[in-house]
C-alpha atoms as an extended CHARMM CRD file, in Angstrom:
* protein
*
       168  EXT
         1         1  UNK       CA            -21.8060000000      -14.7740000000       -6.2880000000  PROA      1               0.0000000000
         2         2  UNK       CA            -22.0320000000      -11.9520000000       -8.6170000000  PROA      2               0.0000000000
         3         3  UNK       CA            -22.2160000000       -8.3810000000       -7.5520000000  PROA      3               0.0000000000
         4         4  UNK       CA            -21.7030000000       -4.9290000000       -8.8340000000  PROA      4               0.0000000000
         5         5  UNK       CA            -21.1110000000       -1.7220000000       -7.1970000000  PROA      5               0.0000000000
         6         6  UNK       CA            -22.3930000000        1.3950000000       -8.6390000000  PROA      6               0.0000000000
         7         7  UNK       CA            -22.9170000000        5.3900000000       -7.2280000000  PROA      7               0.0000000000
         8         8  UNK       CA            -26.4560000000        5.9960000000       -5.0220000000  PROA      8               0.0000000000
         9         9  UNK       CA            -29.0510000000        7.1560000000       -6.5310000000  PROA      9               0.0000000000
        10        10  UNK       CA            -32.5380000000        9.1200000000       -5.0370000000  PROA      10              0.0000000000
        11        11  UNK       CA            -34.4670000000        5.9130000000       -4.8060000000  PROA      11              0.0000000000
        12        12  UNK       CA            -31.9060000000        3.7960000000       -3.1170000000  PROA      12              0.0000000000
        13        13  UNK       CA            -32.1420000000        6.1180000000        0.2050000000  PROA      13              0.0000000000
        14        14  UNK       CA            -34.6050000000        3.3500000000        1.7030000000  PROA      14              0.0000000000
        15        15  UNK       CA            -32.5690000000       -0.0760000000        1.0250000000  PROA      15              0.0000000000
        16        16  UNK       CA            -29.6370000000        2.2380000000        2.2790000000  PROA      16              0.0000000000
        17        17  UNK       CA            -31.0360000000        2.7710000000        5.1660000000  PROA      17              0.0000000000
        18        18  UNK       CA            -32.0410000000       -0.9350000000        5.4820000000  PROA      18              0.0000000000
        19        19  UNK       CA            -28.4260000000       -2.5550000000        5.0010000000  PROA      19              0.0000000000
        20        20  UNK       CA            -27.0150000000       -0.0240000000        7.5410000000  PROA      20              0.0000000000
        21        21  UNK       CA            -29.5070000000       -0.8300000000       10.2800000000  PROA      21              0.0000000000
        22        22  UNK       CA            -28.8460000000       -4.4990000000        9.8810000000  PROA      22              0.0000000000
        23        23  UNK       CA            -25.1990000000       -4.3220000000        9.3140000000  PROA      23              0.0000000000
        24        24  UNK       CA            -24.9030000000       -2.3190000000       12.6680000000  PROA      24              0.0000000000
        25        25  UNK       CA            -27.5360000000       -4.0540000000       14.8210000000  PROA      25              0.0000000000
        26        26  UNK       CA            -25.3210000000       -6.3840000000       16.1410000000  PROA      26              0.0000000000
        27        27  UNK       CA            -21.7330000000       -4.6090000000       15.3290000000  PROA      27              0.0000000000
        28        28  UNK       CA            -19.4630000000       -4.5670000000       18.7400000000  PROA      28              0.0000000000
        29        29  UNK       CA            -18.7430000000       -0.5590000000       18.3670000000  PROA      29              0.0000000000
        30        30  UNK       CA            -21.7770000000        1.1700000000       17.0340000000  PROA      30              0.0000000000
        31        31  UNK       CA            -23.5810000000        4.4360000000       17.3420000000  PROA      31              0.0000000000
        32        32  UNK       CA            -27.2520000000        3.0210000000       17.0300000000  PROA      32              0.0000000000
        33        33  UNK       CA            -27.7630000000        6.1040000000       14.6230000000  PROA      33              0.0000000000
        34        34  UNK       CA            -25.1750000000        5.3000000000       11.4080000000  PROA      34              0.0000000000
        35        35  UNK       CA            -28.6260000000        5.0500000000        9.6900000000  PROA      35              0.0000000000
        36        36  UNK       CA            -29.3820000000        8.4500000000       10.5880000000  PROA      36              0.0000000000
        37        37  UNK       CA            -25.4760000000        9.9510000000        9.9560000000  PROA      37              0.0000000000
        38        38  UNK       CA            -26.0690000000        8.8070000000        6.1350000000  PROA      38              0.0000000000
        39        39  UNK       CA            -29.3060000000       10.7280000000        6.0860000000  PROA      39              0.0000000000
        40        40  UNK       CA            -27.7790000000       13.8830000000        7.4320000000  PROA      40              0.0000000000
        41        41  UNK       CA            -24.8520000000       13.3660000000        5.5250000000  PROA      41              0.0000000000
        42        42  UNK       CA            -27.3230000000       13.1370000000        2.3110000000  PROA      42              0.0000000000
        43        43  UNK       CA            -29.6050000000       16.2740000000        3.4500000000  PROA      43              0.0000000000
        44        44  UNK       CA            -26.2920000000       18.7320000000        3.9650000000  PROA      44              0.0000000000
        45        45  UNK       CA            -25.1900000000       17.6750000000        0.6290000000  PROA      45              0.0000000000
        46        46  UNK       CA            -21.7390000000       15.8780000000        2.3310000000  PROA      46              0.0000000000
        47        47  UNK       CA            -22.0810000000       12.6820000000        0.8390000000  PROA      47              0.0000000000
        48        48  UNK       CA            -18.9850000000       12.8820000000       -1.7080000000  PROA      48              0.0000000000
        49        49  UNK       CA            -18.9460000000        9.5810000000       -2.6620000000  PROA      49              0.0000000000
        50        50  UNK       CA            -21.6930000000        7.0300000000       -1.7830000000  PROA      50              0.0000000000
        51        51  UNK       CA            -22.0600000000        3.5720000000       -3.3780000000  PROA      51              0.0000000000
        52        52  UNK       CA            -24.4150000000        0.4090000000       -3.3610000000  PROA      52              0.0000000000
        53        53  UNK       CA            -23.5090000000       -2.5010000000       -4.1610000000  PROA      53              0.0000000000
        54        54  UNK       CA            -26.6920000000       -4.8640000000       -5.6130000000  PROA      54              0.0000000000
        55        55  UNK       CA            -26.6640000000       -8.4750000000       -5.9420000000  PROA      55              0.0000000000
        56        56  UNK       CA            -29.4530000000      -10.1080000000       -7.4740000000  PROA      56              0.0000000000
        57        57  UNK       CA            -31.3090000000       -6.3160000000       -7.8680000000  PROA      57              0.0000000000
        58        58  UNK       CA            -31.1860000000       -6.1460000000       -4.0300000000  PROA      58              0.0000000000
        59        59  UNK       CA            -28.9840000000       -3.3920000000       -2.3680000000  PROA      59              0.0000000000
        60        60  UNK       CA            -27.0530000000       -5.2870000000       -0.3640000000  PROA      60              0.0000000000
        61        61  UNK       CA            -24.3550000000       -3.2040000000        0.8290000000  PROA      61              0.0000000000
        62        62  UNK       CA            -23.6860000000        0.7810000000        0.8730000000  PROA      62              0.0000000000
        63        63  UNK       CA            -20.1190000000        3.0440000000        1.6500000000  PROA      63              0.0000000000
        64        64  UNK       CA            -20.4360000000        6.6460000000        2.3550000000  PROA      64              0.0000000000
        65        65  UNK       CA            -17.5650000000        9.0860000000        2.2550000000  PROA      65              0.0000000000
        66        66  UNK       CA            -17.4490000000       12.6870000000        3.7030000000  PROA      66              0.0000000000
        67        67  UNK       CA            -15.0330000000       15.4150000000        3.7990000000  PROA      67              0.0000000000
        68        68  UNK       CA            -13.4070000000       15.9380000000        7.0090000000  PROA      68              0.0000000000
        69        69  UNK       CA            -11.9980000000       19.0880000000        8.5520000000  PROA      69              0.0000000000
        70        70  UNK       CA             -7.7970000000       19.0620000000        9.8340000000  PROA      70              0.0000000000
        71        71  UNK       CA             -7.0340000000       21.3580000000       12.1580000000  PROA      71              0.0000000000
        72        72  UNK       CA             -3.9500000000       22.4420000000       10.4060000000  PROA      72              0.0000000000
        73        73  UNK       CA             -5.6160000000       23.2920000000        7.6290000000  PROA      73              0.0000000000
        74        74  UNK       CA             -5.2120000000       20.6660000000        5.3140000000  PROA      74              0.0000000000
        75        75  UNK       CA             -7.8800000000       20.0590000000        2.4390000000  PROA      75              0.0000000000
        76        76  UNK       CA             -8.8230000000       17.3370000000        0.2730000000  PROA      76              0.0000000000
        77        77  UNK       CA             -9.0170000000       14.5220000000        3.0220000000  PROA      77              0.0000000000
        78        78  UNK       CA            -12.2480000000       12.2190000000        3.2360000000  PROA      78              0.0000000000
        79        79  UNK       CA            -13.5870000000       10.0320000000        6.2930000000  PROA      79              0.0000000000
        80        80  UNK       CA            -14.4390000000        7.1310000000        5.1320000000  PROA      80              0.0000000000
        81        81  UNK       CA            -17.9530000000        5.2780000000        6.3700000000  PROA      81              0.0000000000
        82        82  UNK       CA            -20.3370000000        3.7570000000        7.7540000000  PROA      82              0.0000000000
        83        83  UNK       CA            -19.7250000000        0.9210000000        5.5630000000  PROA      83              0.0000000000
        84        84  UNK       CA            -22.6590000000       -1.6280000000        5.8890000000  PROA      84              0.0000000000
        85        85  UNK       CA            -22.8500000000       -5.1630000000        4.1440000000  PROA      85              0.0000000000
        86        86  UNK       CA            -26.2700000000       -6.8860000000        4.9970000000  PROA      86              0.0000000000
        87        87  UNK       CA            -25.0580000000       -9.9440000000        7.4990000000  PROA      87              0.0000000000
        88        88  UNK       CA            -26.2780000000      -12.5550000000        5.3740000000  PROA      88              0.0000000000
        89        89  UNK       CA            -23.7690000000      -11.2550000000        3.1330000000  PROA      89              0.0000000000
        90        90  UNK       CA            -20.6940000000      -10.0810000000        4.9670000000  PROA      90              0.0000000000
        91        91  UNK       CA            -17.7950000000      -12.7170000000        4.3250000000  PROA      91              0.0000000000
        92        92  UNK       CA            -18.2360000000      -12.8880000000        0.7310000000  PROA      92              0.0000000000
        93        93  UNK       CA            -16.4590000000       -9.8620000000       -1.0270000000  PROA      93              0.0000000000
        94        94  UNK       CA            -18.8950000000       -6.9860000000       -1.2530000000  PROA      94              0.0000000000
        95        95  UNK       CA            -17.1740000000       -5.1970000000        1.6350000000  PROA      95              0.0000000000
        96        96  UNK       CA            -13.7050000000       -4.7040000000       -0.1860000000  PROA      96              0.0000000000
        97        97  UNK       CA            -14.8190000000       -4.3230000000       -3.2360000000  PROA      97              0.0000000000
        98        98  UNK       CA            -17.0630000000       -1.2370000000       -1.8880000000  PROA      98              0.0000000000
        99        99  UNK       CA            -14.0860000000        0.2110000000        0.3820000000  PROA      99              0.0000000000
       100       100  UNK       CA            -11.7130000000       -0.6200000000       -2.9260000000  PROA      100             0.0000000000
       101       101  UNK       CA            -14.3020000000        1.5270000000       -5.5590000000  PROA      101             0.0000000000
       102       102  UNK       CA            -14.2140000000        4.0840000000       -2.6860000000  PROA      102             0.0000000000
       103       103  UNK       CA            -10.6470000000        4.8120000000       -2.5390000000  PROA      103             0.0000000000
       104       104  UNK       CA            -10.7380000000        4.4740000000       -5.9450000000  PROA      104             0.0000000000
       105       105  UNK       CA            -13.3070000000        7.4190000000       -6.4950000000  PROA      105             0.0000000000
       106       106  UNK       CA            -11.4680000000        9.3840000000       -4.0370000000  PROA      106             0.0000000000
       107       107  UNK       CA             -8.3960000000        9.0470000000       -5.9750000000  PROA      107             0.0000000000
       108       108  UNK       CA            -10.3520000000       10.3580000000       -8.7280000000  PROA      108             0.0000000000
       109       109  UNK       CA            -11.7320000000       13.1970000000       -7.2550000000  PROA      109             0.0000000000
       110       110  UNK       CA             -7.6430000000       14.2580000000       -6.2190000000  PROA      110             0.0000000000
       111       111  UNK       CA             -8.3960000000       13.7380000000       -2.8470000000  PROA      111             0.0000000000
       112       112  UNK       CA             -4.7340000000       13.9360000000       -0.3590000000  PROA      112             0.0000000000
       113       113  UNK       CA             -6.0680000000       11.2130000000        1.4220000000  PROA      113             0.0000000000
       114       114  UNK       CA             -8.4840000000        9.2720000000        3.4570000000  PROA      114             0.0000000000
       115       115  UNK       CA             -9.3450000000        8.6180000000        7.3150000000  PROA      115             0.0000000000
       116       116  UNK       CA            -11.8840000000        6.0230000000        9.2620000000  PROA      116             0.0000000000
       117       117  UNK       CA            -12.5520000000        4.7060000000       12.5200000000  PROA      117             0.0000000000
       118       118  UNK       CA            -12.3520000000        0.9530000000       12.4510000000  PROA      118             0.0000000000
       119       119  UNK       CA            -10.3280000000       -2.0730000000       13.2310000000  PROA      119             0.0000000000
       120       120  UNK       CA             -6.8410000000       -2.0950000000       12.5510000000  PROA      120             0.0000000000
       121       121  UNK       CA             -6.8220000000       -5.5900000000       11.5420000000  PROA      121             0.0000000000
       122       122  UNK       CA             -9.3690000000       -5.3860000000        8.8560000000  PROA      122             0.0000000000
       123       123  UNK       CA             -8.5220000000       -2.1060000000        7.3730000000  PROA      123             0.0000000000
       124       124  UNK       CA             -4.5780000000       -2.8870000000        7.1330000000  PROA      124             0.0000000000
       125       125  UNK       CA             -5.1100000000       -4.5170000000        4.0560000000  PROA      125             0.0000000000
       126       126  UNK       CA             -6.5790000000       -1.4220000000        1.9820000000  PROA      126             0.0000000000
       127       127  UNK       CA             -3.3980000000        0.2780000000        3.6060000000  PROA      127             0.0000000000
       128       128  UNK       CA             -4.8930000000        2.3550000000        6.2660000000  PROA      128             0.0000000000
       129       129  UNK       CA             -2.5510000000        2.2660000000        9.6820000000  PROA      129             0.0000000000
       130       130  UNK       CA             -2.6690000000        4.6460000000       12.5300000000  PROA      130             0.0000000000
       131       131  UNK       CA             -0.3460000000        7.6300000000       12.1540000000  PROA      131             0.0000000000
       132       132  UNK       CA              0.2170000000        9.7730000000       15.1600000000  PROA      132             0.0000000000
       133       133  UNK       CA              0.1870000000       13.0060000000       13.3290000000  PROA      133             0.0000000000
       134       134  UNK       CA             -3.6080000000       12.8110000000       12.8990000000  PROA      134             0.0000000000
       135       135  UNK       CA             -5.7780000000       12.4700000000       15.8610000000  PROA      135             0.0000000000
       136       136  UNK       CA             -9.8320000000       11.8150000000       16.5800000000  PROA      136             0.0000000000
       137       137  UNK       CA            -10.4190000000       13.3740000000       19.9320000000  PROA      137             0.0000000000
       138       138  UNK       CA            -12.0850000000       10.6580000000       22.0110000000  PROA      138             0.0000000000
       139       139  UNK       CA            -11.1980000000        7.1750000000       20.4520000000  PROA      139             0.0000000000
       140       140  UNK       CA             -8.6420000000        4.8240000000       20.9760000000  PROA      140             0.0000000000
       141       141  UNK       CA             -5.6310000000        6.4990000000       18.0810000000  PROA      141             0.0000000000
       142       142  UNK       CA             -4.9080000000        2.5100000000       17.2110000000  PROA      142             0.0000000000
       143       143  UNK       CA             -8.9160000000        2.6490000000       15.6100000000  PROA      143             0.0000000000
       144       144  UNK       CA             -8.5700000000        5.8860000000       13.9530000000  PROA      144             0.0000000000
       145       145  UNK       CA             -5.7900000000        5.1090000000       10.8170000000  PROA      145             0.0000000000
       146       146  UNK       CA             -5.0150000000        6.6870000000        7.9490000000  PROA      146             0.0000000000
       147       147  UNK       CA             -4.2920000000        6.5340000000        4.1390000000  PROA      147             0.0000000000
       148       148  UNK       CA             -2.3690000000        9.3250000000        2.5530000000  PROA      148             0.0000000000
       149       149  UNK       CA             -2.1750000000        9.3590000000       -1.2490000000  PROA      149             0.0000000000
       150       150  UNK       CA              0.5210000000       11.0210000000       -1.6900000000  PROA      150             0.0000000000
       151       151  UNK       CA              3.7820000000       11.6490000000        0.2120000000  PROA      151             0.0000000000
       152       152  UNK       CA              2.2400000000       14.1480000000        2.7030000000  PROA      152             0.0000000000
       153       153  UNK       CA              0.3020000000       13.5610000000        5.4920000000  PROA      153             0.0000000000
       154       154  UNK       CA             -1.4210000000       16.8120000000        7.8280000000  PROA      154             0.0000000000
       155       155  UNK       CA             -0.7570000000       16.8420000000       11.4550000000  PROA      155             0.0000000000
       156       156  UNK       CA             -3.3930000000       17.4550000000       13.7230000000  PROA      156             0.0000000000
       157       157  UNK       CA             -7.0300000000       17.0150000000       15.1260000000  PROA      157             0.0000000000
       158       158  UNK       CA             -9.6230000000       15.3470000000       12.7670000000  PROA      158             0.0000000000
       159       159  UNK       CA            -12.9090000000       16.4750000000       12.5920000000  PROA      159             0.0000000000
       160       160  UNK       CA            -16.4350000000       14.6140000000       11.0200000000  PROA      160             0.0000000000
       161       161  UNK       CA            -19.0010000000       16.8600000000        9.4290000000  PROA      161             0.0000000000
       162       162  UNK       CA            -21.9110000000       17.6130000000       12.3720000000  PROA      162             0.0000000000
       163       163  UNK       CA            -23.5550000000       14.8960000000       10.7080000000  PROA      163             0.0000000000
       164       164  UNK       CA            -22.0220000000       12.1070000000       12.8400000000  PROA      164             0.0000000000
       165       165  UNK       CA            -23.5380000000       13.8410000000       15.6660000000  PROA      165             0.0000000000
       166       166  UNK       CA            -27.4160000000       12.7300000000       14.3250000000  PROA      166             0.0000000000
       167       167  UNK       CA            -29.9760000000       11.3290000000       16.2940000000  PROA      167             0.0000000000
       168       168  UNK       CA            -33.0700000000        9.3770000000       15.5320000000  PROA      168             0.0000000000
């Protein structure tokens, strides 16, 4: 299988929107409106980093990354998703290699560090863990981990652009 990962562009709203409805239909902890949180996202301008991944000239996959709000002030940490993979085509690679380019970009752009709601077990392996200094009002803190990139990590409450709070 041969895919490749490459930054959003205008036209690829639609598939977006596609892969992120399927990928959540059935997903255990969902929202019903991740569809919708990209779109926001996209319309305030909050989408920092947001990439496709295409096999065959089918988007097949999409990662969106915001910047998120510490109450202690820190700056230059990203939230990290929805990250969708089509079902058909979850198993197969095309998730970490879209969360891997995402760090990657992030670590680009000089960002401290990076933050997601998710489960432990899947996002241990790109590092993230949960660290008690950083806390997402309202979850579970064992879901809501954290990567630093560097040797400092903010203490305090976590907060998602008013995106995440979009409806249909």
């Amino acid at each position: 299988m041969s895919f490749a990962t490459r930054h959003e562009t205008a036209d690829d709203a639609s598939a977006i929107e596609t892969v992120t409805t399927a990928a959540f239909l059935h997903a255990e902890h969902r929202s019903g409106t991740e569809q919708h949180i990209i779109a926001a996202l996209r319309d305030a301008g909050q989408l920092s980093v947001s990439l496709v991944t295409e096999l065959d000239g089918r988007i097949v996959g999409h990662v969106a990354v915001s910047p998120v709000t510490i109450s202690d002030g820190s700056e230059g940490w990203y939230g990290l998703g929805p990250i969708s993979v089509l079902p058909e085509c979850q198993r197969t690679g095309i998730g970490s290699a879209l969360m891997h380019a995402a760090l990657s970009a992030l670590r680009g752009r000089g960002a401290q560090g990076c933050v997601l709601l998710g489960d432990p077990a899947y996002y241990h392996r790109f590092g993230f863990a949960p660290d008690p200094r950083l806390v997402l009002p309202g979850v579970p803190p064992e879901y809501f981990q954290a990567l630093p990139f560097g040797d400092t990590v903010p203490a305090g409450t976590v907060a998602y652009h008013a995106a995440f709070d979009a409806q249909a």
